[in-house]
Every structure is written in C-alpha cells, then in structure tokens.
PDB file of C-alpha atoms in Angstrom:
ATOM      1  CA  HIS A   1      -0.450  -0.153   0.344  1.00 76.00           C
ATOM      2  CA  PRO A   2       1.818   3.007  -1.118  1.00 76.00           C
ATOM      3  CA  LEU A   3       0.129   5.111   2.668  1.00 85.00           C
ATOM      4  CA  TRP A   4       2.987   4.332   5.381  1.00 88.00           C
ATOM      5  CA  TYR A   5       0.042   4.224   7.852  1.00 89.00           C
ATOM      6  CA  ILE A   6      -2.013   2.011   5.979  1.00 90.00           C
ATOM      7  CA  ARG A   7       1.306  -0.428   5.596  1.00 92.00           C
ATOM      8  CA  ALA A   8       2.365  -0.164   9.046  1.00 93.00           C
ATOM      9  CA  ALA A   9      -1.381  -0.957  10.361  1.00 93.00           C
ATOM     10  CA  MET A  10      -1.512  -3.764   7.466  1.00 94.00           C
ATOM     11  CA  TYR A  11       1.877  -5.363   8.805  1.00 94.00           C
ATOM     12  CA  LEU A  12       0.603  -4.909  12.839  1.00 95.00           C
ATOM     13  CA  VAL A  13      -2.018  -7.189  12.686  1.00 95.00           C
ATOM     14  CA  GLY A  14       0.010 -10.225   9.893  1.00 93.00           C
ATOM     15  CA  ILE A  15       2.664 -10.586  13.193  1.00 93.00           C
ATOM     16  CA  LEU A  16      -0.619 -10.159  15.983  1.00 94.00           C
ATOM     17  CA  HIS A  17      -2.035 -13.582  12.992  1.00 92.00           C
ATOM     18  CA  THR A  18       0.512 -15.013  12.334  1.00 88.00           C
ATOM     19  CA  ARG A  19       3.660 -14.727  15.502  1.00 88.00           C
ATOM     20  CA  HIS A  20       0.968 -14.209  18.633  1.00 90.00           C
ATOM     21  CA  HIS A  21      -2.516 -16.778  16.527  1.00 89.00           C
ATOM     22  CA  VAL A  22      -4.214 -12.878  17.627  1.00 92.00           C
ATOM     23  CA  THR A  23      -7.706 -14.479  15.362  1.00 92.00           C
ATOM     24  CA  PHE A  24      -8.844 -13.222  12.193  1.00 92.00           C
ATOM     25  CA  SER A  25     -12.176 -11.466  14.139  1.00 93.00           C
ATOM     26  CA  ALA A  26      -9.871  -9.485  15.502  1.00 94.00           C
ATOM     27  CA  CYS A  27      -7.106  -8.590  14.006  1.00 94.00           C
ATOM     28  CA  ASP A  28     -10.530  -7.717  11.110  1.00 94.00           C
ATOM     29  CA  LEU A  29     -11.040  -5.122  14.375  1.00 95.00           C
ATOM     30  CA  ILE A  30      -8.334  -3.915  14.689  1.00 95.00           C
ATOM     31  CA  LEU A  31      -8.155  -2.594  11.268  1.00 94.00           C
ATOM     32  CA  ARG A  32     -11.788  -1.214  11.644  1.00 93.00           C
ATOM     33  CA  VAL A  33     -10.992   0.446  14.341  1.00 93.00           C
ATOM     34  CA  PHE A  34      -7.827   1.944  12.696  1.00 92.00           C
ATOM     35  CA  LYS A  35      -9.581   2.363   9.502  1.00 90.00           C
ATOM     36  CA  PHE A  36     -11.961   5.077  11.586  1.00 90.00           C
ATOM     37  CA  VAL A  37      -9.844   6.536  13.508  1.00 90.00           C
ATOM     38  CA  PHE A  38      -7.337   7.984  10.546  1.00 88.00           C
ATOM     39  CA  GLU A  39     -10.952   8.803   8.296  1.00 86.00           C
ATOM     40  CA  ASN A  40     -11.730  11.179  11.510  1.00 86.00           C
ATOM     41  CA  ALA A  41      -8.861  12.203  12.243  1.00 82.00           C
ATOM     42  CA  PRO A  42      -9.024  16.309  12.397  1.00 80.00           C
ATOM     43  CA  SER A  43      -6.008  16.911  10.200  1.00 72.00           C
ATOM     44  CA  ASP A  44      -5.260  15.676   7.065  1.00 72.00           C
ATOM     45  CA  SER A  45      -2.770  13.465   8.209  1.00 73.00           C
ATOM     46  CA  PHE A  46      -4.764  10.642   7.460  1.00 76.00           C
ATOM     47  CA  ARG A  47      -5.864  11.192   4.042  1.00 76.00           C
ATOM     48  CA  GLY A  48      -6.174   8.276   2.215  1.00 74.00           C
ATOM     49  CA  ALA A  49      -7.917   5.880   4.454  1.00 77.00           C
ATOM     50  CA  SER A  50     -10.808   5.130   2.753  1.00 80.00           C
ATOM     51  CA  THR A  51      -8.501   2.237   0.931  1.00 85.00           C
ATOM     52  CA  MET A  52      -7.176   1.099   4.010  1.00 89.00           C
ATOM     53  CA  PRO A  53      -8.727  -2.685   4.092  1.00 91.00           C
ATOM     54  CA  LYS A  54     -10.576  -3.666   6.236  1.00 90.00           C
ATOM     55  CA  THR A  55     -10.718  -7.491   6.661  1.00 93.00           C
ATOM     56  CA  LEU A  56      -7.276 -10.161   7.723  1.00 93.00           C
ATOM     57  CA  ILE A  57      -7.943 -11.986   4.074  1.00 92.00           C
ATOM     58  CA  THR A  58      -7.006  -8.917   2.478  1.00 92.00           C
ATOM     59  CA  VAL A  59      -4.216  -8.299   4.164  1.00 93.00           C
ATOM     60  CA  LEU A  60      -2.325 -11.935   3.966  1.00 92.00           C
ATOM     61  CA  SER A  61      -3.558 -11.576   0.621  1.00 90.00           C
ATOM     62  CA  ALA A  62      -1.392  -7.858  -0.661  1.00 90.00           C
ATOM     63  CA  LEU A  63       1.424  -9.462   1.409  1.00 88.00           C
ATOM     64  CA  ASP A  64       1.439 -12.336   0.096  1.00 82.00           C
ATOM     65  CA  MET A  65       0.786 -14.425   3.150  1.00 81.00           C
ATOM     66  CA  THR A  66      -1.449 -16.619   1.651  1.00 77.00           C
ATOM     67  CA  ASP A  67      -1.599 -20.534   1.826  1.00 75.00           C
ATOM     68  CA  LYS A  68      -0.517 -22.039  -0.934  1.00 77.00           C
ATOM     69  CA  PHE A  69      -2.269 -25.259  -0.923  1.00 82.00           C
ATOM     70  CA  VAL A  70      -3.402 -27.254  -3.699  1.00 86.00           C
ATOM     71  CA  VAL A  71      -7.239 -28.515  -2.787  1.00 88.00           C
ATOM     72  CA  HIS A  72      -8.143 -32.290  -3.149  1.00 90.00           C
ATOM     73  CA  PRO A  73     -11.781 -33.309  -3.038  1.00 91.00           C
ATOM     74  CA  ILE A  74     -12.128 -36.859  -1.215  1.00 91.00           C
ATOM     75  CA  CYS A  75     -14.748 -39.192  -0.218  1.00 91.00           C
ATOM     76  CA  TYR A  76     -16.690 -39.149   2.540  1.00 88.00           C
ATOM     77  CA  ASN A  77     -16.330 -41.948   3.836  1.00 89.00           C
ATOM     78  CA  CYS A  78     -13.078 -43.623   2.235  1.00 90.00           C
ATOM     79  CA  HIS A  79     -11.243 -40.707   2.245  1.00 88.00           C
ATOM     80  CA  ARG A  80      -9.651 -41.635  -1.395  1.00 91.00           C
ATOM     81  CA  MET A  81      -8.329 -38.239  -2.436  1.00 91.00           C
ATOM     82  CA  PHE A  82      -8.784 -36.902  -6.175  1.00 92.00           C
ATOM     83  CA  ASP A  83      -7.934 -34.570  -8.478  1.00 90.00           C
ATOM     84  CA  PRO A  84      -8.672 -30.514  -7.953  1.00 89.00           C
ATOM     85  CA  ASN A  85      -9.595 -29.700 -11.308  1.00 88.00           C
ATOM     86  CA  LEU A  86     -12.734 -33.106 -10.751  1.00 87.00           C
ATOM     87  CA  GLY A  87     -16.098 -32.034 -11.997  1.00 85.00           C
ATOM     88  CA  SER A  88     -18.687 -31.000  -9.972  1.00 83.00           C
ATOM     89  CA  ASP A  89     -20.527 -34.034 -10.886  1.00 86.00           C
ATOM     90  CA  GLY A  90     -17.354 -36.347  -9.987  1.00 88.00           C
ATOM     91  CA  PHE A  91     -18.794 -39.740  -8.029  1.00 89.00           C
ATOM     92  CA  CYS A  92     -15.542 -41.906  -5.797  1.00 91.00           C
ATOM     93  CA  SER A  93     -14.624 -44.684  -7.249  1.00 89.00           C
ATOM     94  CA  ALA A  94     -15.124 -47.199  -4.496  1.00 89.00           C
ATOM     95  CA  CYS A  95     -18.139 -46.291  -2.620  1.00 91.00           C
ATOM     96  CA  GLU A  96     -19.775 -44.599  -5.722  1.00 88.00           C
ATOM     97  CA  ILE A  97     -21.424 -41.154  -3.844  1.00 90.00           C
ATOM     98  CA  PRO A  98     -20.780 -38.658  -4.998  1.00 91.00           C
ATOM     99  CA  LEU A  99     -17.615 -36.293  -3.945  1.00 90.00           C
ATOM    100  CA  PHE A 100     -20.058 -32.691  -4.313  1.00 89.00           C
ATOM    101  CA  ASP A 101     -23.199 -30.812  -3.082  1.00 84.00           C
ATOM    102  CA  THR A 102     -25.157 -29.478  -5.662  1.00 70.00           C
ATOM    103  CA  VAL A 103     -28.633 -27.352  -5.579  1.00 60.00           C
ATOM    104  CA  ALA A 104     -30.997 -27.664  -8.555  1.00 51.00           C
ATOM    105  CA  SER A 105     -32.184 -24.433 -10.218  1.00 46.00           C
ATOM    106  CA  VAL A 106     -35.467 -23.597  -8.771  1.00 50.00           C
ATOM    107  CA  PRO A 107     -37.944 -21.040 -10.765  1.00 51.00           C
ATOM    108  CA  VAL A 108     -38.658 -17.990  -7.896  1.00 51.00           C
ATOM    109  CA  ALA A 109     -41.215 -15.705  -8.578  1.00 50.00           C
ATOM    110  CA  ASN A 110     -40.277 -11.785  -8.973  1.00 51.00           C
ATOM    111  CA  SER A 111     -41.646  -8.757 -10.669  1.00 49.00           C
ATOM    112  CA  LEU A 112     -41.811  -9.288 -13.880  1.00 50.00           C
ATOM    113  CA  PRO A 113     -44.990  -8.199 -16.244  1.00 52.00           C
ATOM    114  CA  LEU A 114     -47.846 -11.491 -16.470  1.00 49.00           C
ATOM    115  CA  GLY A 115     -46.463 -13.411 -13.498  1.00 49.00           C
ATOM    116  CA  ASP A 116     -43.641 -14.540 -15.219  1.00 49.00           C
ATOM    117  CA  THR A 117     -40.348 -16.544 -13.262  1.00 51.00           C
ATOM    118  CA  ALA A 118     -37.393 -16.121 -13.476  1.00 52.00           C
ATOM    119  CA  VAL A 119     -34.695 -19.221 -12.829  1.00 53.00           C
ATOM    120  CA  ARG A 120     -32.434 -18.784 -10.220  1.00 58.00           C
ATOM    121  CA  PRO A 121     -29.100 -18.848 -11.232  1.00 61.00           C
ATOM    122  CA  VAL A 122     -27.228 -22.267  -9.611  1.00 61.00           C
ATOM    123  CA  PRO A 123     -24.183 -21.887  -7.555  1.00 68.00           C
ATOM    124  CA  ALA A 124     -20.852 -22.943  -7.273  1.00 74.00           C
ATOM    125  CA  ALA A 125     -21.393 -26.950  -6.464  1.00 80.00           C
ATOM    126  CA  LYS A 126     -18.445 -27.910  -3.834  1.00 85.00           C
ATOM    127  CA  PRO A 127     -16.353 -30.163  -2.504  1.00 88.00           C
ATOM    128  CA  ILE A 128     -18.364 -32.326   0.042  1.00 89.00           C
ATOM    129  CA  ARG A 129     -15.429 -32.614   2.519  1.00 90.00           C
ATOM    130  CA  VAL A 130     -11.271 -31.388   1.014  1.00 88.00           C
ATOM    131  CA  SER A 131      -8.338 -31.836   1.855  1.00 86.00           C
ATOM    132  CA  PRO A 132      -5.831 -28.657   0.955  1.00 85.00           C
ATOM    133  CA  LEU A 133      -2.196 -30.320   0.773  1.00 84.00           C
ATOM    134  CA  GLN A 134       1.530 -29.480  -0.518  1.00 82.00           C
ATOM    135  CA  LEU A 135       4.638 -31.054  -1.349  1.00 83.00           C
ATOM    136  CA  PRO A 136       7.308 -30.863   1.766  1.00 83.00           C
ATOM    137  CA  SER A 137       9.115 -30.638  -1.258  1.00 84.00           C
ATOM    138  CA  HIS A 138       7.650 -27.494  -2.912  1.00 83.00           C
ATOM    139  CA  GLY A 139       7.373 -25.794   0.020  1.00 82.00           C
ATOM    140  CA  LEU A 140      11.020 -26.034   0.741  1.00 86.00           C
ATOM    141  CA  ILE A 141      11.643 -25.174  -3.032  1.00 86.00           C
ATOM    142  CA  GLU A 142       9.878 -21.230  -1.139  1.00 82.00           C
ATOM    143  CA  PHE A 143      11.069 -22.053   2.553  1.00 85.00           C
ATOM    144  CA  PHE A 144      14.738 -21.545   0.721  1.00 88.00           C
ATOM    145  CA  LYS A 145      13.765 -18.429  -1.643  1.00 88.00           C
ATOM    146  CA  ARG A 146      13.576 -16.075   2.573  1.00 86.00           C
ATOM    147  CA  PRO A 147      16.894 -14.116   2.813  1.00 90.00           C
ATOM    148  CA  GLY A 148      18.917 -16.507   4.972  1.00 91.00           C
ATOM    149  CA  MET A 149      16.943 -19.609   5.561  1.00 90.00           C
ATOM    150  CA  PHE A 150      20.386 -21.689   4.188  1.00 89.00           C
ATOM    151  CA  GLN A 151      22.776 -20.017   6.964  1.00 90.00           C
ATOM    152  CA  ALA A 152      19.028 -20.004   9.703  1.00 89.00           C
ATOM    153  CA  MET A 153      19.074 -24.582   9.110  1.00 89.00           C
ATOM    154  CA  ASN A 154      22.846 -25.153   9.823  1.00 88.00           C
ATOM    155  CA  ALA A 155      22.647 -22.340  12.605  1.00 88.00           C
ATOM    156  CA  TRP A 156      22.814 -25.848  15.448  1.00 88.00           C
ATOM    157  CA  LYS A 157      25.480 -27.258  14.492  1.00 87.00           C
ATOM    158  CA  THR A 158      27.537 -24.817  15.997  1.00 87.00           C
ATOM    159  CA  ARG A 159      25.561 -23.943  18.656  1.00 85.00           C
ATOM    160  CA  LEU A 160      25.921 -24.484  22.471  1.00 86.00           C
ATOM    161  CA  VAL A 161      24.189 -27.675  23.355  1.00 83.00           C
ATOM    162  CA  VAL A 162      23.923 -28.266  27.553  1.00 86.00           C
ATOM    163  CA  PRO A 163      23.946 -31.933  27.988  1.00 84.00           C
ATOM    164  CA  GLY A 164      20.243 -33.157  30.090  1.00 84.00           C
ATOM    165  CA  GLU A 165      18.475 -29.800  28.676  1.00 86.00           C
ATOM    166  CA  MET A 166      16.016 -30.762  25.996  1.00 86.00           C
ATOM    167  CA  ARG A 167      15.827 -26.610  23.637  1.00 85.00           C
ATOM    168  CA  CYS A 168      15.201 -27.938  20.807  1.00 85.00           C
ATOM    169  CA  MET A 169      14.141 -31.099  18.592  1.00 86.00           C
ATOM    170  CA  GLN A 170      17.371 -31.673  17.275  1.00 87.00           C
ATOM    171  CA  ASP A 171      18.822 -32.302  21.669  1.00 87.00           C
ATOM    172  CA  GLY A 172      16.092 -35.603  20.745  1.00 87.00           C
ATOM    173  CA  GLU A 173      18.117 -38.761  20.511  1.00 88.00           C
ATOM    174  CA  VAL A 174      15.533 -39.778  17.698  1.00 89.00           C
ATOM    175  CA  TRP A 175      18.019 -36.542  15.544  1.00 89.00           C
ATOM    176  CA  LYS A 176      20.835 -38.376  16.662  1.00 88.00           C
ATOM    177  CA  SER A 177      20.040 -41.837  15.821  1.00 90.00           C
ATOM    178  CA  ILE A 178      18.431 -41.477  12.516  1.00 91.00           C
ATOM    179  CA  LYS A 179      20.131 -43.428   9.902  1.00 91.00           C
ATOM    180  CA  GLY A 180      19.900 -42.574   6.173  1.00 88.00           C
ATOM    181  CA  PRO A 181      19.691 -44.524   3.561  1.00 88.00           C
ATOM    182  CA  ASP A 182      23.364 -45.140   3.459  1.00 86.00           C
ATOM    183  CA  GLY A 183      23.519 -46.334   6.689  1.00 89.00           C
ATOM    184  CA  GLU A 184      24.989 -43.917   8.247  1.00 89.00           C
ATOM    185  CA  SER A 185      23.715 -40.915  11.263  1.00 90.00           C
ATOM    186  CA  PHE A 186      21.610 -38.812   8.587  1.00 91.00           C
ATOM    187  CA  PHE A 187      21.634 -35.672  10.480  1.00 90.00           C
ATOM    188  CA  HIS A 188      25.750 -35.940  11.285  1.00 88.00           C
ATOM    189  CA  GLY A 189      27.350 -38.396   9.191  1.00 86.00           C
ATOM    190  CA  PRO A 190      30.155 -36.906   7.149  1.00 86.00           C
ATOM    191  CA  SER A 191      27.982 -36.615   3.929  1.00 84.00           C
ATOM    192  CA  ALA A 192      25.525 -34.584   5.785  1.00 82.00           C
ATOM    193  CA  GLU A 193      28.241 -31.950   6.616  1.00 82.00           C
ATOM    194  CA  LYS A 194      28.159 -31.584   2.867  1.00 83.00           C
ATOM    195  CA  GLU A 195      24.102 -31.087   2.312  1.00 86.00           C
ATOM    196  CA  ILE A 196      21.551 -29.255   4.122  1.00 87.00           C
ATOM    197  CA  ARG A 197      19.374 -31.468   6.174  1.00 87.00           C
ATOM    198  CA  VAL A 198      15.839 -30.709   7.507  1.00 86.00           C
ATOM    199  CA  GLY A 199      13.656 -32.441  10.623  1.00 84.00           C
ATOM    200  CA  VAL A 200      10.461 -31.999  10.159  1.00 80.00           C
ATOM    201  CA  THR A 201       7.826 -31.747  12.224  1.00 77.00           C
ATOM    202  CA  LEU A 202       4.385 -32.854  11.774  1.00 75.00           C
ATOM    203  CA  SER A 203       0.673 -31.942  13.682  1.00 67.00           C
ATOM    204  CA  LEU A 204      -2.431 -32.197  13.388  1.00 65.00           C
ATOM    205  CA  ASP A 205      -5.250 -29.127  13.643  1.00 57.00           C
ATOM    206  CA  TRP A 206      -8.170 -31.451  14.707  1.00 56.00           C
ATOM    207  CA  CYS A 207      -9.598 -34.366  16.332  1.00 52.00           C
ATOM    208  CA  PHE A 208     -12.010 -36.861  17.195  1.00 49.00           C
ATOM    209  CA  ARG A 209     -13.639 -38.098  20.425  1.00 48.00           C
ATOM    210  CA  PHE A 210     -16.927 -39.777  20.556  1.00 44.00           C
ATOM    211  CA  GLY A 211     -17.535 -39.133  16.762  1.00 45.00           C
ATOM    212  CA  ARG A 212     -17.724 -35.603  17.013  1.00 44.00           C
ATOM    213  CA  LYS A 213     -14.957 -33.035  15.650  1.00 46.00           C
ATOM    214  CA  THR A 214     -14.100 -30.795  18.077  1.00 43.00           C
ATOM    215  CA  SER A 215     -12.113 -28.697  16.529  1.00 43.00           C
ATOM    216  CA  ASN A 216     -13.371 -25.628  14.313  1.00 42.00           C
ATOM    217  CA  TYR A 217     -11.189 -27.095  11.396  1.00 42.00           C
ATOM    218  CA  GLY A 218     -12.472 -30.302  11.285  1.00 46.00           C
ATOM    219  CA  PRO A 219     -16.184 -30.447   9.158  1.00 46.00           C
ATOM    220  CA  SER A 220     -14.360 -27.618   5.762  1.00 46.00           C
ATOM    221  CA  HIS A 221     -10.326 -28.783   6.364  1.00 45.00           C
ATOM    222  CA  SER A 222      -9.848 -32.054   8.142  1.00 44.00           C
ATOM    223  CA  SER A 223     -10.247 -35.217   6.543  1.00 44.00           C
ATOM    224  CA  GLY A 224     -11.171 -36.799   9.848  1.00 42.00           C
ATOM    225  CA  VAL A 225      -9.115 -39.808   9.191  1.00 40.00           C
TER     226      VAL A 225
END
C-alpha cells in the first residue's frame, strides 16, 4: 500500500496473527478501528484512509502471506483423494457416492410482468469434504527462497548444547540416532557436512472424540482420518 500508516497497520495485524495467533475476527476489528481513527483524524495527515483494507484476509493477500495449498476433494466415506480439477458431478470410484453438494435450479417469483418467473442461478457446487495439500518438496523451494534460510538451517551445528537439557528437536534421541539410506547417521554422518539436512515435524489440527468434531477446522479442512 502506498500510504505508510496503512502499511504499518497491515504489518501489525499480520504479525499478531502469524506470530501470536490473534484470531481473524480480532484482527478485522483492529483494522476497522484503525480505519475509523484515520478517517476521523482532525488533520489531513491521514488523507486516503478510505483505501485501507478492513479484513485480515485482504491484508494476507496483499502481503503475499496466503497458504500455497492445493485443495483436493476427498470422499467423506473412505477418504480417497481426487484431482482438484474434478468436475462437480464427480463420484468416488470406490464408494460410488457423490463428492459434491449439488443444488438444483428452482424458479423464483420476481417482478417480471404477467407473473413470469425467473430461474435463480445455480450456485457453484462445493466438495462435501476437502483436503489441502502441499508437498514438502514444494514448500522447501519457497522456504529457501527467503534470505538467510540456508544459514539458519545450519545454525544448529554450531550452537551450544547443554547436556541433559532439551532445548530443540536437535537435542532429541531421534535426531542423534536416525540413519540415512547409506546406513550412516543422517544428521551427523560424513555426507551430512556437504548437504543441508532438514527435520520435519508433523501435527494435526483436528481430532475426533465420541464421534464429534471438536476442532473449528474439522468440518471444512480435515479428512477425519
């Protein structure tokens, strides 16, 4: 954004959300308060405040901080994954059940003369359940495009290790003992000195308990596996 004070507000909510987990609704509120203050300031210092974004989604898009996921439709019964370009009439090849919610067109009364009716446009069919996917190989390409990432990923080799203290994943037994295809220590073997070896942690953002989804992301993002 060309106005410095609007950029400052955008950076603020971006950091609050990504680093401190402030919710979307709270960030939207912050943006709207800033916009109100800027528009009603007594001086002309904040002229142009009407162009300020009002939602965190707009801010993340403007700052190119959006997720780079490919969203795949999946079967809600067997969790088989399908091509993201699958047509809205797609069925699960194993369960033979539809993958998309479909809403038929219905005539609706309107103000046309002689009591004619018009057909309401059919809304775009949405998958009943989806799974966002990004291959680690693609994510690493974007990751290492950032300045300083190569040095940061090798910093663990020279940091001070305190015996008996678990400060990071490199202090764990798996990191020390896991072997590569050549039988050598994956992270500490001779070949590891010539390459960047990356440890990847996995986490789940959902869970099932007593047959009910207990995460806000469950209905729309999780496979339910």
